[in-house]
Structure formats: structure tokens, C-alpha cells
Coordinates of C-alpha atoms and ligand atoms in Angstrom, one line a residue:
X178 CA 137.8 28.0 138.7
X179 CA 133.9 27.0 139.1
X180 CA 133.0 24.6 142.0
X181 CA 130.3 22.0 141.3
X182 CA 129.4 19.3 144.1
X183 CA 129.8 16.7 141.2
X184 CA 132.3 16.4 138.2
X185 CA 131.5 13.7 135.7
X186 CA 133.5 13.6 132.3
X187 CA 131.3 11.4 129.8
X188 CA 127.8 12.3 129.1
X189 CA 127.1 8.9 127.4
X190 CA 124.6 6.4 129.3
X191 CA 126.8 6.1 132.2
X192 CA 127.5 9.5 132.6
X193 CA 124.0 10.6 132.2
X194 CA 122.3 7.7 134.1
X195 CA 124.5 8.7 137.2
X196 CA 123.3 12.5 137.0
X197 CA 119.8 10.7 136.8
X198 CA 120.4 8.8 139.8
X199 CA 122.7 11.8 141.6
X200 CA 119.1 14.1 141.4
X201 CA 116.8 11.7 142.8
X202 CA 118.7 11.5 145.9
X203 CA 117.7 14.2 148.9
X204 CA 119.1 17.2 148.9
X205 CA 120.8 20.1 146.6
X206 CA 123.4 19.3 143.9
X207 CA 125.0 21.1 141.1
X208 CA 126.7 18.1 138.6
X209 CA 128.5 19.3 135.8
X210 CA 128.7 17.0 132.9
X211 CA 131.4 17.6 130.4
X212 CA 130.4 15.6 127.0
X213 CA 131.7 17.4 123.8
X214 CA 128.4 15.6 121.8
X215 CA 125.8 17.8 121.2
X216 CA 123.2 15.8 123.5
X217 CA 123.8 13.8 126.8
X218 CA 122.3 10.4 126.9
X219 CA 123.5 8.9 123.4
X220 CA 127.5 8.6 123.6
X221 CA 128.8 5.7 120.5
X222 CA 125.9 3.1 121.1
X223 CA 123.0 5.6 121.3
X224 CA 123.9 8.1 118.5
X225 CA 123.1 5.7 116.1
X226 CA 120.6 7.4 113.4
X227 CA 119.3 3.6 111.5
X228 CA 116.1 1.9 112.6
X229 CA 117.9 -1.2 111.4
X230 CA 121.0 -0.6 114.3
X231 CA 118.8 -1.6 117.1
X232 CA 119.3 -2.8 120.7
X233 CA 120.7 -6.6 120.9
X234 CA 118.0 -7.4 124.0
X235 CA 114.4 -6.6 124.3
X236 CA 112.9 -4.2 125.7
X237 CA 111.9 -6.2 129.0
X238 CA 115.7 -6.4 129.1
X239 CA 117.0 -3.1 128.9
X240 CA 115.2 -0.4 131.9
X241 CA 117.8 2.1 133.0
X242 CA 116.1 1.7 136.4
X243 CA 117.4 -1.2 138.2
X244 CA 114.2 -0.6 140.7
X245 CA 112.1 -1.0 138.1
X246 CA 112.6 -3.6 135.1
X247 CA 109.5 -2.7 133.1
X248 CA 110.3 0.9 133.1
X249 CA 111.5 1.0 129.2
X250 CA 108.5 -1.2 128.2
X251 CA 106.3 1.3 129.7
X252 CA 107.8 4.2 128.4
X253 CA 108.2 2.4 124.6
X254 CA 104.5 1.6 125.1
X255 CA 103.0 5.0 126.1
X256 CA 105.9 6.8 123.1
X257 CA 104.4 4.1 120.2
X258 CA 101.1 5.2 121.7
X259 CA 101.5 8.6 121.2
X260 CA 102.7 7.7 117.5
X261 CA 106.3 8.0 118.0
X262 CA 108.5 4.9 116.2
X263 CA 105.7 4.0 114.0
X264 CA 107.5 1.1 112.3
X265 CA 106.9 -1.6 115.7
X266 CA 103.5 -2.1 114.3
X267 CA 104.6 -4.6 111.3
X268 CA 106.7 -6.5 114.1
X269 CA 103.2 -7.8 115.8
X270 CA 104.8 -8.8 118.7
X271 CA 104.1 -7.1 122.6
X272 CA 106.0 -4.5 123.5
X273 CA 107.9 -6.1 126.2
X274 CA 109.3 -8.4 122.9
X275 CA 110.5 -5.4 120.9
X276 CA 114.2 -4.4 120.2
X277 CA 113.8 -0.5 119.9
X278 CA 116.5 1.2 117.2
X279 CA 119.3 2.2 119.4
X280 CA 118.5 6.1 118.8
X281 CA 115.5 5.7 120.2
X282 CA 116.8 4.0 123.4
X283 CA 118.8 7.2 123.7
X284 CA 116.3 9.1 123.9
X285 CA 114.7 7.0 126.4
X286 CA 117.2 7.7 128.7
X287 CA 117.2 11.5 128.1
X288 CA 113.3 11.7 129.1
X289 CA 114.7 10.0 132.2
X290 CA 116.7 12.2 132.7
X291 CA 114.8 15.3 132.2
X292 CA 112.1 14.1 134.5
X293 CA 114.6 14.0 137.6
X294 CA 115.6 16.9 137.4
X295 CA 112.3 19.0 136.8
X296 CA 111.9 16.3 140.3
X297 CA 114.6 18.3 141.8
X298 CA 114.2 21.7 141.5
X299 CA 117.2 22.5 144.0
X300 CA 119.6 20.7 141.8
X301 CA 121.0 21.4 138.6
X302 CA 123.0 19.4 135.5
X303 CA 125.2 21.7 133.2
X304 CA 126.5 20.2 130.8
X305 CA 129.7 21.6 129.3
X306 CA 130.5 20.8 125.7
X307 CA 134.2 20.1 126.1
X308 CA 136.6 17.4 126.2
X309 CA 138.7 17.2 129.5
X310 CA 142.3 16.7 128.5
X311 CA 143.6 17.0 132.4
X312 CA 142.7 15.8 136.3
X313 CA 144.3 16.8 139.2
X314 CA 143.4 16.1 142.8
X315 CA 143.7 18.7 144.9
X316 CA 142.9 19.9 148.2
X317 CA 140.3 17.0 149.1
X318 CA 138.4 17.6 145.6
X319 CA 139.6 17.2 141.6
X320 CA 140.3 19.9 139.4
X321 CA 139.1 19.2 135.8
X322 CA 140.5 21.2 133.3
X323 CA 139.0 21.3 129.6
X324 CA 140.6 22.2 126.0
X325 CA 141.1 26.0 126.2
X326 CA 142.5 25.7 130.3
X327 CA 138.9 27.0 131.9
X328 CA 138.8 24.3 135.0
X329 CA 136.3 23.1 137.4
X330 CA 136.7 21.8 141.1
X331 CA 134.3 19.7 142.9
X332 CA 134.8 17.2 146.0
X333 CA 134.3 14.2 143.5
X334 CA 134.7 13.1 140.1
X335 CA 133.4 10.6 137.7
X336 CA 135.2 9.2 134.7
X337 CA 132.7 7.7 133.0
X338 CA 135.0 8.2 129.7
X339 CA 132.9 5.0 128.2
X340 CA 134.5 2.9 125.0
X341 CA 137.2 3.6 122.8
X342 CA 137.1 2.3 119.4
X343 CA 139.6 0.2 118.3
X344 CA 139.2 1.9 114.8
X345 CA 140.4 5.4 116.3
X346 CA 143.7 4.4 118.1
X347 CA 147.0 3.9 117.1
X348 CA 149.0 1.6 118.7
X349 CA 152.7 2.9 119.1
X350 CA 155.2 0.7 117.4
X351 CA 152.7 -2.2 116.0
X352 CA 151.6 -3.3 112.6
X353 CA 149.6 -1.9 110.2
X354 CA 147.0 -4.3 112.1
X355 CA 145.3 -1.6 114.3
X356 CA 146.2 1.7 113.0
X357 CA 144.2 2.0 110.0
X358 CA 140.6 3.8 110.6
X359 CA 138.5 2.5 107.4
X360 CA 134.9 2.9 107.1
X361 CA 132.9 4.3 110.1
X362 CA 130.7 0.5 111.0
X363 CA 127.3 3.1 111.1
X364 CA 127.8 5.7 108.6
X365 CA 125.0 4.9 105.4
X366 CA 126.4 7.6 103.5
X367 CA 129.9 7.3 103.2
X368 CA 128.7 3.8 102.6
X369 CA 126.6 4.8 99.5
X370 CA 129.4 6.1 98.3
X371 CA 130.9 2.4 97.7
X372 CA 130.4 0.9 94.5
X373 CA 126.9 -0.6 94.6
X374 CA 128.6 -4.1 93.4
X375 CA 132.2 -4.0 94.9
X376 CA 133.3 -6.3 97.0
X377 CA 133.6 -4.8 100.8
X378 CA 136.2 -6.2 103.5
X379 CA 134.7 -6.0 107.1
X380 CA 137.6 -7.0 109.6
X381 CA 136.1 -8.2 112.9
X382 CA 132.3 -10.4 113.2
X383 CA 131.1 -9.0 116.4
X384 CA 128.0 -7.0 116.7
X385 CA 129.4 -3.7 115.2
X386 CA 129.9 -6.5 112.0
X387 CA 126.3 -6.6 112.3
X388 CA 125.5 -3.2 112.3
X389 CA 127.8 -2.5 109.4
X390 CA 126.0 -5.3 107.4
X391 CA 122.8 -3.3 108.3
X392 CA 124.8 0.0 107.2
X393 CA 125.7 -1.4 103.8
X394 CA 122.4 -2.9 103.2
X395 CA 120.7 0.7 104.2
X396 CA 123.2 2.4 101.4
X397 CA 122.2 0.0 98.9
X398 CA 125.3 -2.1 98.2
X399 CA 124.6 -5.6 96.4
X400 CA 127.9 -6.8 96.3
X401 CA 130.2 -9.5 97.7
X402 CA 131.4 -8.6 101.4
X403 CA 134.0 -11.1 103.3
X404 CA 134.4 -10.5 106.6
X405 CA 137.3 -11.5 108.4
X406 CA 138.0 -12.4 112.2
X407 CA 140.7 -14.2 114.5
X408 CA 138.5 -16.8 114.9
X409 CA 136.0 -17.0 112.0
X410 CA 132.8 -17.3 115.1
X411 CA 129.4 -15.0 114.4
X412 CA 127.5 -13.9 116.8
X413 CA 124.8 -16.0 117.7
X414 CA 121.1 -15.0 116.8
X415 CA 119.1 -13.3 120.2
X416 CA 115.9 -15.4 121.3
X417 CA 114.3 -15.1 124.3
X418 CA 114.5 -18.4 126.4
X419 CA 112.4 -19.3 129.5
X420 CA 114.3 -18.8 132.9
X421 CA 116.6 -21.8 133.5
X422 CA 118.0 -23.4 136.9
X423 CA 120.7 -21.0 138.3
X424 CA 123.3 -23.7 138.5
X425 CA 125.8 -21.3 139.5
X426 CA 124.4 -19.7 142.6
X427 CA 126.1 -22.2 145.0
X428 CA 129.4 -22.0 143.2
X429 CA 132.2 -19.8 144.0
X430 CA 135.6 -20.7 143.0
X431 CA 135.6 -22.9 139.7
X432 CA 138.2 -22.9 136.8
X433 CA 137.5 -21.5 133.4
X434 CA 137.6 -25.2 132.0
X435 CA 135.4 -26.3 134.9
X436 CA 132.4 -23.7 134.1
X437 CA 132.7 -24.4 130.8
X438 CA 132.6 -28.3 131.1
X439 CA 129.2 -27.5 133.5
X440 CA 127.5 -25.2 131.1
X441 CA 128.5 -27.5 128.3
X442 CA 126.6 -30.0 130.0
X443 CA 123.6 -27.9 131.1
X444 CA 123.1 -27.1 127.5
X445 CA 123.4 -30.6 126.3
X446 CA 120.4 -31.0 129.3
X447 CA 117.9 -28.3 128.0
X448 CA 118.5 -29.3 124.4
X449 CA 117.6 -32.8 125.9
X450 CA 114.2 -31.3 127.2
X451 CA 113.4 -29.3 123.9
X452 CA 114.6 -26.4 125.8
X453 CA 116.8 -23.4 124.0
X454 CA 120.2 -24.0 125.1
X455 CA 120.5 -20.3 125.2
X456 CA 118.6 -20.8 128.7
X457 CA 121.4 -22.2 130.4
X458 CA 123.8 -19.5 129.2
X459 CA 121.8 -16.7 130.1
X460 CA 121.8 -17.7 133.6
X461 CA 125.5 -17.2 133.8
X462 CA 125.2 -13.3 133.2
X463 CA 124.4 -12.7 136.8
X464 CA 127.4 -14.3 138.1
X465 CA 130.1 -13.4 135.6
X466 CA 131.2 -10.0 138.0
X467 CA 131.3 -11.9 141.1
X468 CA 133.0 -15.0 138.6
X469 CA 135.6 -13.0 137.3
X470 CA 136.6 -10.9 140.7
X471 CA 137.3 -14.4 142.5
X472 CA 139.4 -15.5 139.5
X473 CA 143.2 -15.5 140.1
X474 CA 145.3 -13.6 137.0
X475 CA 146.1 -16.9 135.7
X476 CA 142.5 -17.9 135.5
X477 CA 141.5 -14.8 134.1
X478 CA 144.5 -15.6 131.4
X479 CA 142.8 -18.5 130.5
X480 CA 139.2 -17.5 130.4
X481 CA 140.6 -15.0 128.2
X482 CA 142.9 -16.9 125.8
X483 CA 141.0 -19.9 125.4
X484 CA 136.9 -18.8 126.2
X485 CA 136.8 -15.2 125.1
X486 CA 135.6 -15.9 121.4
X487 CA 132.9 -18.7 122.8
X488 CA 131.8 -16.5 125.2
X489 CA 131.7 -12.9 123.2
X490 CA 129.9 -15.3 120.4
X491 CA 127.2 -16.6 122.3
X492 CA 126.7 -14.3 124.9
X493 CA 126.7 -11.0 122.8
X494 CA 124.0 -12.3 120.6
X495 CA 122.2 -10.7 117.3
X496 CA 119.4 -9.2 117.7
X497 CA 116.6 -10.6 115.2
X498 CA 116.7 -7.8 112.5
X499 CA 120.7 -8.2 112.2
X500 CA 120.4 -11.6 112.5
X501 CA 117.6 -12.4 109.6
X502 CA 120.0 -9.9 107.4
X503 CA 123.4 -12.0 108.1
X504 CA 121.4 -15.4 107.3
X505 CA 120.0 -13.7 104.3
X506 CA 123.3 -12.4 103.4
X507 CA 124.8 -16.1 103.9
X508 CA 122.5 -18.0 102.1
X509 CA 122.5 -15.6 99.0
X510 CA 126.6 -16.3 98.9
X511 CA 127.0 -12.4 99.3
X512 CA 128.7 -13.0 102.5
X513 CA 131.8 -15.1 103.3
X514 CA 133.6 -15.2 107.0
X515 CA 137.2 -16.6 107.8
X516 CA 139.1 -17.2 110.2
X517 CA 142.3 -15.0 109.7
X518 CA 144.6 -12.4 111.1
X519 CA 145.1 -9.0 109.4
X520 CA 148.6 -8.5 109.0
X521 CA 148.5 -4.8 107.0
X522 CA 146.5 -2.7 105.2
X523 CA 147.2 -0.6 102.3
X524 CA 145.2 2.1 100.6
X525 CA 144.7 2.0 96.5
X526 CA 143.9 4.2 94.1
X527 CA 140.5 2.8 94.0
X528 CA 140.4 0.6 97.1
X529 CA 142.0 -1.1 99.9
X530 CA 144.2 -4.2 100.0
X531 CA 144.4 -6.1 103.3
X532 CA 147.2 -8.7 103.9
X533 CA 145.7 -11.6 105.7
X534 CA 147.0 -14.8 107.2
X535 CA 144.2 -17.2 107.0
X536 CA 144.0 -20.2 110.3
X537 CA 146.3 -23.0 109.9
X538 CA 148.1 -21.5 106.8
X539 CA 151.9 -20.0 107.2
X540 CA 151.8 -18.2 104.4
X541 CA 149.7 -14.4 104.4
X542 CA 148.1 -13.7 101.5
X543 CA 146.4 -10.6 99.7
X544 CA 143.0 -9.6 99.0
X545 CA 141.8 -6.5 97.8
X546 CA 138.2 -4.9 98.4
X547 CA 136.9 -1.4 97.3
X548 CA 136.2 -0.7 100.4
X549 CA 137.1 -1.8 104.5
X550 CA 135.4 -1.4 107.2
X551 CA 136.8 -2.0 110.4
X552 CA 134.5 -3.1 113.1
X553 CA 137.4 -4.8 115.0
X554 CA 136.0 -3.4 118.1
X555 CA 137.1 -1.3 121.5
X556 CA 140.5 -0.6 122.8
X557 CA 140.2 -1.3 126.3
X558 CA 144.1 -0.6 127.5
X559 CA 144.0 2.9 128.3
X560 CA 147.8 2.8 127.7
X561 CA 147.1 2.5 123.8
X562 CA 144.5 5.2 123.5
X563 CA 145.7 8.0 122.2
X564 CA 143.9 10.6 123.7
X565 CA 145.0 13.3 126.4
X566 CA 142.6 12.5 129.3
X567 CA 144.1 8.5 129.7
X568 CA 147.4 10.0 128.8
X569 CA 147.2 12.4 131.5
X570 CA 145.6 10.3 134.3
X571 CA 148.4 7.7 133.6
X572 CA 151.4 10.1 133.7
X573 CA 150.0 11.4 137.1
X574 CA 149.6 7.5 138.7
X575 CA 146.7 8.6 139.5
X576 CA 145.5 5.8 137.5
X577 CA 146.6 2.3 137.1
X578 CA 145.8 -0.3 134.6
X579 CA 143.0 -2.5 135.4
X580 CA 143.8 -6.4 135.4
X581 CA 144.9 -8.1 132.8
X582 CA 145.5 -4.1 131.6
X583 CA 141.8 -4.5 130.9
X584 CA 140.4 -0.5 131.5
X585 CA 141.6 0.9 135.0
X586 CA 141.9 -0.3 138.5
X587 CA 139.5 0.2 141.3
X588 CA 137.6 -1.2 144.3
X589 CA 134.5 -2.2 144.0
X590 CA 132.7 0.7 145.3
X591 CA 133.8 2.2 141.6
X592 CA 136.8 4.5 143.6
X593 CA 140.0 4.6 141.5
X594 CA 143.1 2.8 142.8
X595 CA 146.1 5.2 141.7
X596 CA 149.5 3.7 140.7
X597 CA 150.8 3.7 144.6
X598 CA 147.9 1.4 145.1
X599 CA 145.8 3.4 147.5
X600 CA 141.9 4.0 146.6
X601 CA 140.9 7.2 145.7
X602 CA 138.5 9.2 148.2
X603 CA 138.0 11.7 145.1
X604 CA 138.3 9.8 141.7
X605 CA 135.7 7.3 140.3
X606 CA 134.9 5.4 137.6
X607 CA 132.1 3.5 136.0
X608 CA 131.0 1.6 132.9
X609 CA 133.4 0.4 130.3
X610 CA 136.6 1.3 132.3
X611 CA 136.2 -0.9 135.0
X612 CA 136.1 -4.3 132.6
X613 CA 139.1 -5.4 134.1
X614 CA 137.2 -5.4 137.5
X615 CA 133.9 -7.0 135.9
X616 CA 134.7 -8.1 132.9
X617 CA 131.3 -7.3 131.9
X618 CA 130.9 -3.9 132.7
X619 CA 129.6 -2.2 129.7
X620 CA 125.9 -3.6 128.8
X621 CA 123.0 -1.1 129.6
X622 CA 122.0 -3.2 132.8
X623 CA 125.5 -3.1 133.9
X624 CA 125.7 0.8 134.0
X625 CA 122.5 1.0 135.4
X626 CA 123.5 -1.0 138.6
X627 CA 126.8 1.0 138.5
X628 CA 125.5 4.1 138.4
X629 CA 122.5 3.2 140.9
X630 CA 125.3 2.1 143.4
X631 CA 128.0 4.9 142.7
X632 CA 125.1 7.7 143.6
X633 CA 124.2 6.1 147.1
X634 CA 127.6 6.1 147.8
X635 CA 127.9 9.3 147.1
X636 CA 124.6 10.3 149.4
Ligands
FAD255 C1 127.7 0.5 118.9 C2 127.3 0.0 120.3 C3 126.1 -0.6 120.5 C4 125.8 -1.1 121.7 N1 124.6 -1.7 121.9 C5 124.3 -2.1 123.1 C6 123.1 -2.9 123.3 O1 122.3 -3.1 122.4 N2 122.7 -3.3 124.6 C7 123.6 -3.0 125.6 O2 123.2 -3.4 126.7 N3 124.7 -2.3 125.5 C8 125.1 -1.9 124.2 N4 126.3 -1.3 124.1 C9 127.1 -1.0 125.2 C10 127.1 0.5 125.5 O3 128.3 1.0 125.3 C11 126.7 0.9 126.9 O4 125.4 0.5 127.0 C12 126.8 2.4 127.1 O5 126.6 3.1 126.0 C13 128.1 2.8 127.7 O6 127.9 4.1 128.1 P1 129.1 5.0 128.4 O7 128.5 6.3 128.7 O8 129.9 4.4 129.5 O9 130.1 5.0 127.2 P2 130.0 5.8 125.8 O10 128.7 5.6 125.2 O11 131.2 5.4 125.1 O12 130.0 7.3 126.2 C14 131.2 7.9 126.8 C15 131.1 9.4 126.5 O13 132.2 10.0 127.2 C16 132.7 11.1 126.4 N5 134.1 11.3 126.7 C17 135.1 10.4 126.6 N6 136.2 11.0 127.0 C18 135.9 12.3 127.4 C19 136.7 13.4 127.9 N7 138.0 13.3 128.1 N8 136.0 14.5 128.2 C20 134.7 14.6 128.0 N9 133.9 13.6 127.5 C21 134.5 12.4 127.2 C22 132.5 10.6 124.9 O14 132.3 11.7 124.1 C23 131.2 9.7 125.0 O15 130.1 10.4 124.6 C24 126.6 -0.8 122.8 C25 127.8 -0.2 122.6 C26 128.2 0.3 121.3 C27 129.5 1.0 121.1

């Protein structure tokens, strides 16, 4: 068994911004970061090879340092300086204003990283290329073990575990729906290996849809590509509004229906002073964690039944490049979105048939496609993702499901509340797992504060 002072299992932003933050505190630390990627820093979002499969903010928007907004701006400026990402120059817009390709972000956050710890010189990251597949607590520390058995014991321990693509579990016992995997949203060249004119299936129109449209365009496809979703909503094109009124800051209880009546009529009131009603909207970020936490279950049940679509439509907005493809896509009739549920899919000899049931219609019907991808999103109930490390934690209680089975329970200090209920002096979490405490809990600012609060704790 090798002791560490720190365990965290993830080495995607979260993981690796928390390291970041664990070595600029005082003192000596060894943190061992198990991430079975090649490089820490990238996890799903940031491994993304396309220029085209950018950030959906600016840069102005997106510092890993909560202490220090501009941070990203300045280091995009001094790195397109220095002649690195050549291609901002046809954007001719400031920096601040540019939404840097998502593998470049990455490595934004592995400079920051590598400049704390040459800061630290007591302290060291190891990063272990392995998958955990167990936890135990033990003794007043965790035990981490890794594919193989070789295990690891440290006081604490981080899951920071990140998404789980919808496209890669199974769900035991259900349709067809969710258990086929079909193209990978971001890889151009199993892409170019589509027909150049078939007609390609996306199922789901969130921003992965985006990204795949950016994928396909990248492999060269020309064809007809309908994209299907529950409720037949795009995302919403990115712009940058001015700041708006935070009419929210005094309010803390209010119904799903009664936010949504006030920022209803907030956006009717910038539209009425030529303002973007995007303004209005973007003021509600701030609150939504504090929003959500005061909510009772049956609110939450409602925000979630009934808002969810509005909400992930408008809030989790295009950014430009995506956004100028879609409209290009639309207006050429290459691309067609409805609203429909997938019922099955079936593989062909030269294709894929998907078995939909179109809004409003009983009856399913068939369409066929040479190709599917499946952008349909993340799996965020750790009792449907089908890999040993959930598994595991589960079977032990010492994790619960979060609410509304939304990632796992925990207080808001990020400590993990087992299945007795009692919060973990050992275990924590951050990022995407604790949605059901935040409901927003995966956006770059979001891990940034998380992991910025989780390392003072742990001072
Ligand atoms: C495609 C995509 C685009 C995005 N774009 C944006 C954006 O533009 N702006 C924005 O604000 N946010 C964006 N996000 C949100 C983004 O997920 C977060 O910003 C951030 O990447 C979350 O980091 P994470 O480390 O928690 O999760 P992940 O990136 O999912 O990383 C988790 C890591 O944990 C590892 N892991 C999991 N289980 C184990 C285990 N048992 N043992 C060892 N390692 C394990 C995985 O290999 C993975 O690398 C995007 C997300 C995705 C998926």
C-alpha cells in the first residue's frame, strides 16, 4: 500500500484544477491523481482535437482562477502572441471576445497546473494511469485500489469521476433507447468514413449536436442529416449581452413557475429597451445553486419536468462558430430537427434504422440513415452507469444517490453523505457528480469555485 496525503480519482478539469489549487496552499503535499488518459487537464470536453469544437463562452468567461477572471485572456493573449493558435487572427475580434477550440483550453489548464507545482517545490502530483475500480474507508483515511489490486491510502479522497456519456451506458432492463453507442459526436474520421451524401441521424440537439454537426462538416459529409430530440428545441446562439439588473438577489424561495413568469417578464423588459434578452437570463446563473438547494423535491420535479428543455436551450447556448454552421446547415435544407422519442435502433447491413415516435402522433414510425450518431448526452444516475467504481461505492453505501437520483449526495462542503446518511470526514466529491446538489455543477466556472473551495477546506 502507498500513502499519499491526497487521493483524487479523475484527472479531468476538476481533478486537475483541485491538485492546482491543493499546491498553492502552504505546506508539503504528495496528491496522487489516478486518470487512465494519457494527459491530466483534458478529461471528455478538453480532449477534443477540432478547432471547430470550441468553448461555448468567451474567453473573459472561462479563467480556471476564480481570484482572477482575466487569467485565460491573458494567458490566450501572451500563447497567440507567441504564435501558438494562429487561426484567431481572421476572427478580428479582442481577445477577451474569443472562444478558444476546446483543446486548447486544455492545455490552458495544464500550464496552470505545471506552474503550481514548479511553485511548490515540497509538493508533488503523480499521476497514476489507472482506473480505480474500488474505495474503501479505512482507519480514518480511504484505500483506493486500481485494476491489477496495487492500492493507495491517504487521509482524503476526491472523486472527481466527471461525466458519463449517455452513449456508453447500458441501462439494465430498458429499450433499445439508450443502449446503442453509434457514432462518437467528435470523431472526424470515423465520420469520413460515412458516405459523403448519406443521410446521418443525430439523436439529441444539445451542444454535443453541435459539435457533431462540426464533426461531420470537418469529414466532408454533404448530405441530409435529421436530428431528433424529446422536444425538437436548439440551443440558442451565444452573444455577449451587457450586465443586466440582478432581479434575483433579493429572492429566496420562489416556485419554478414563479421564476419563470419573472424572467419571462424581464425579457419582455430588455427586448422593450433594445436590450438582448439574453441579459436577463444570464443573470440567473449566479443564483441557480443557491435556487435549486432551497427548492423542495417537488419543486425540483417540476423545474425538471416542465423547465429543463427551456432552460438547457437557452442557457447552454452555441457558441458563434457552431452556431453560424447550424443556420447554415438550416437554411441550405441539409438539416431537419423534430420533436420525437427514439423508441429502438437497429443496425443494417449498410446503415442504421431508428424507430421513432414523432410529438403528438401515437403511432412510431421508421427512418433509416447510413449512419447515427448519438449525442443524447450524460448519464447522471450513478445507479445506471455501468462501470465498477459507482458500482462499488454504491454496494458499500458509502454513497447515496444525489436528489432527484441526480449524481451523488453530499453537503455542501463537497463531503459525501453515505447511504446511513452521515457525511463523510474522508470521501469527497466535485464537479458533475454533485448536480443533484447544484444542478449546475459542471461548467468550467463551476469547477473552478468547487475546487477553489474543496482545497481550503482541506488546508
Ligand atoms: C464535450 C464537452 C464540452 C464541454 N464544453 C464546455 C464548455 O465549453 N464550457 C464549459 O464551461 N464547460 C464545458 N463542458 C463541461 C465540462 O465537463 C467541465 O468543464 C469539465 O470538463 C468537467 O471536468 P471533470 O474533470 O469533472 O469531468 P471529465 O472531463 O468528465 O473528467 C473526468 C475524468 O475522470 C476520469 N475517471 C472517471 N472515473 C475514473 C476512475 N474510476 N478512475 C480513474 N479515473 C476516472 C475520466 O477518465 C475523466 O478523464 C463540456 C463538457 C463536455 C463533455
Amino acid at each position: 500500500m502507498t500513502n499519499a496525503d491526497v487521493l483524487i480519482i479523475g484527472g479531468g478539469l476538476s481533478g486537475t484544477l483541485l491538485a492546482m489549487q491543493l499546491l498553492r496552499l502552504p505546506g508539503a503535499r504528495h496528491i496522487v491523481v489516478f486518470e487512465p488518459r494519457a494527459e491530466l487537464g483534458r478529461g471528455e470536453a478538453y480532449s477534443a482535437t477540432e478547432l471547430g469544437h470550441t468553448l461555448n463562452a468567451n474567453a473573459a468567461r472561462m479563467s480556471v482562477d476564480p481570484d482572477a477572471p482575466d487569467d485565460l485572456t491573458h494567458w490566450l493573449a501572451a500563447h497567440i502572441a507567441a504564435g501558438g493558435w494562429p487561426e484567431a487572427a481572421a476572427q478580428a475580434v479582442p481577445v477577451a471576445e474569443l472562444f478558444p477550440p476546446r483543446a486548447l483550453f486544455g492545455r490552458y489548464a495544464q500550464r496552470r497546473l505545471d506552474e503550481a507545482l514548479a511553485a511548490a517545490p515540497r509538493s508533488s502530483v503523480e499521476h497514476v494511469r489507472a482506473e480505480v475500480v474500488d474505495l474503501f474507508t479505512h482507519q480514518g483515511g480511504a484505500c483506493v485500489e486500481v485494476e491489477g489490486g496495487k492500492r493507495w491510502f491517504a487521509p482524503r479522497a476526491v472523486l472527481a469521476t466527471g461525466v458519463f456519456a449517455a452513449s456508453r451506458t447500458r441501462r439494465a432492463g430498458a429499450g433499445l433507447a439508450t443502449a446503442f453507442a453509434g457514432l462518437d459526436p467528435w470523431d472526424v474520421n470515423a465520420m469520413a468514413q460515412v458516405p459523403a451524401n448519406g443521410r446521418v441521424l443525430i439523436v439529441g440537439a444539445g451542444l454535443t449536436m453541435i459539435d457533431a454537426l462540426v464533426s461531420l462538416q470537418q469529414a466532408g459529409h454533404r448530405g441530409p442529416i435529421q436530428v431528433f430530440s424529446r422536444h425538437g428545441l436548439l440551443p440558442q446562439p451565444r452573444r455577449q449581452p451587457p450586465p443586466w439588473p440582478d432581479f434575483l438577489a433579493q429572492t429566496l424561495h420562489a416556485s419554478p413557475r414563479q421564476l419563470s413568469a419573472e424572467l419571462r417578464r424581464q425579457c419582455r423588459l430588455a427586448q422593450a429597451q433594445g436590450v438582448d434578452w439574453q441579459a436577463p437570463l444570464d443573470t440567473v446563473r449566479a443564483h441557480v445553486g443557491r435556487l435549486w438547494s432551497h427548492a423542495s423535491e417537488f419543486q425540483r420535479r417540476q423545474f425538471v419536468r416542465h423547465l429543463r428543455p427551456w432552460w438547457e436551450s437557452h442557457h447552454h447556448r452555441s457558441p458563434p462558430l457552431g452556431a453560424a454552421l447550424l443556420a447554415h446547415l438550416q437554411a441550405a435544407g441539409r438539416l431537419h430537427i423534430e420533436a420525437a422519442a427514439l423508441l429502438e435502433a437497429t443496425g443494417l447491413p449498410e446503415g442504421v434504422q431508428l424507430l421513432i415516435r414523432r410529438r403528438g402522433e401515437q403511432q412510431p414510425v421508421v427512418v433509416q440513415g447510413c449512419a447515427v450518431i448519438n449525442s443524447s448526452g450524460i448519464e447522471y444516475d450513478w445507479r445506471r452507469v455501468d462501470k465498477p467504481l459507482p458500482r462499488q461505492l454504491l454496494a458499500r453505501g458509502l454513497v447515496r444517490p444525489g436528489p432527484l437520483a441526480l449524481g451523488i449526495d453530499a453537503h455542501a462542503s463537497g463531503a459525501v453523505v453515505d447511504a446511513q446518511g452521515s457525511v463523510s470526514q474522508v470521501l469527497f466529491a466535485l464537479g458533475p457528480p454533485l448536480r443533484g446538489l447544484w444542478w449546475e455543477s459542471t461548467a468550467v466556472t463551476d469547477v473552478a469555485a468547487q475546487a477553489q473551495a474543496l482545497a481550503r477546506l482541506f488546508s
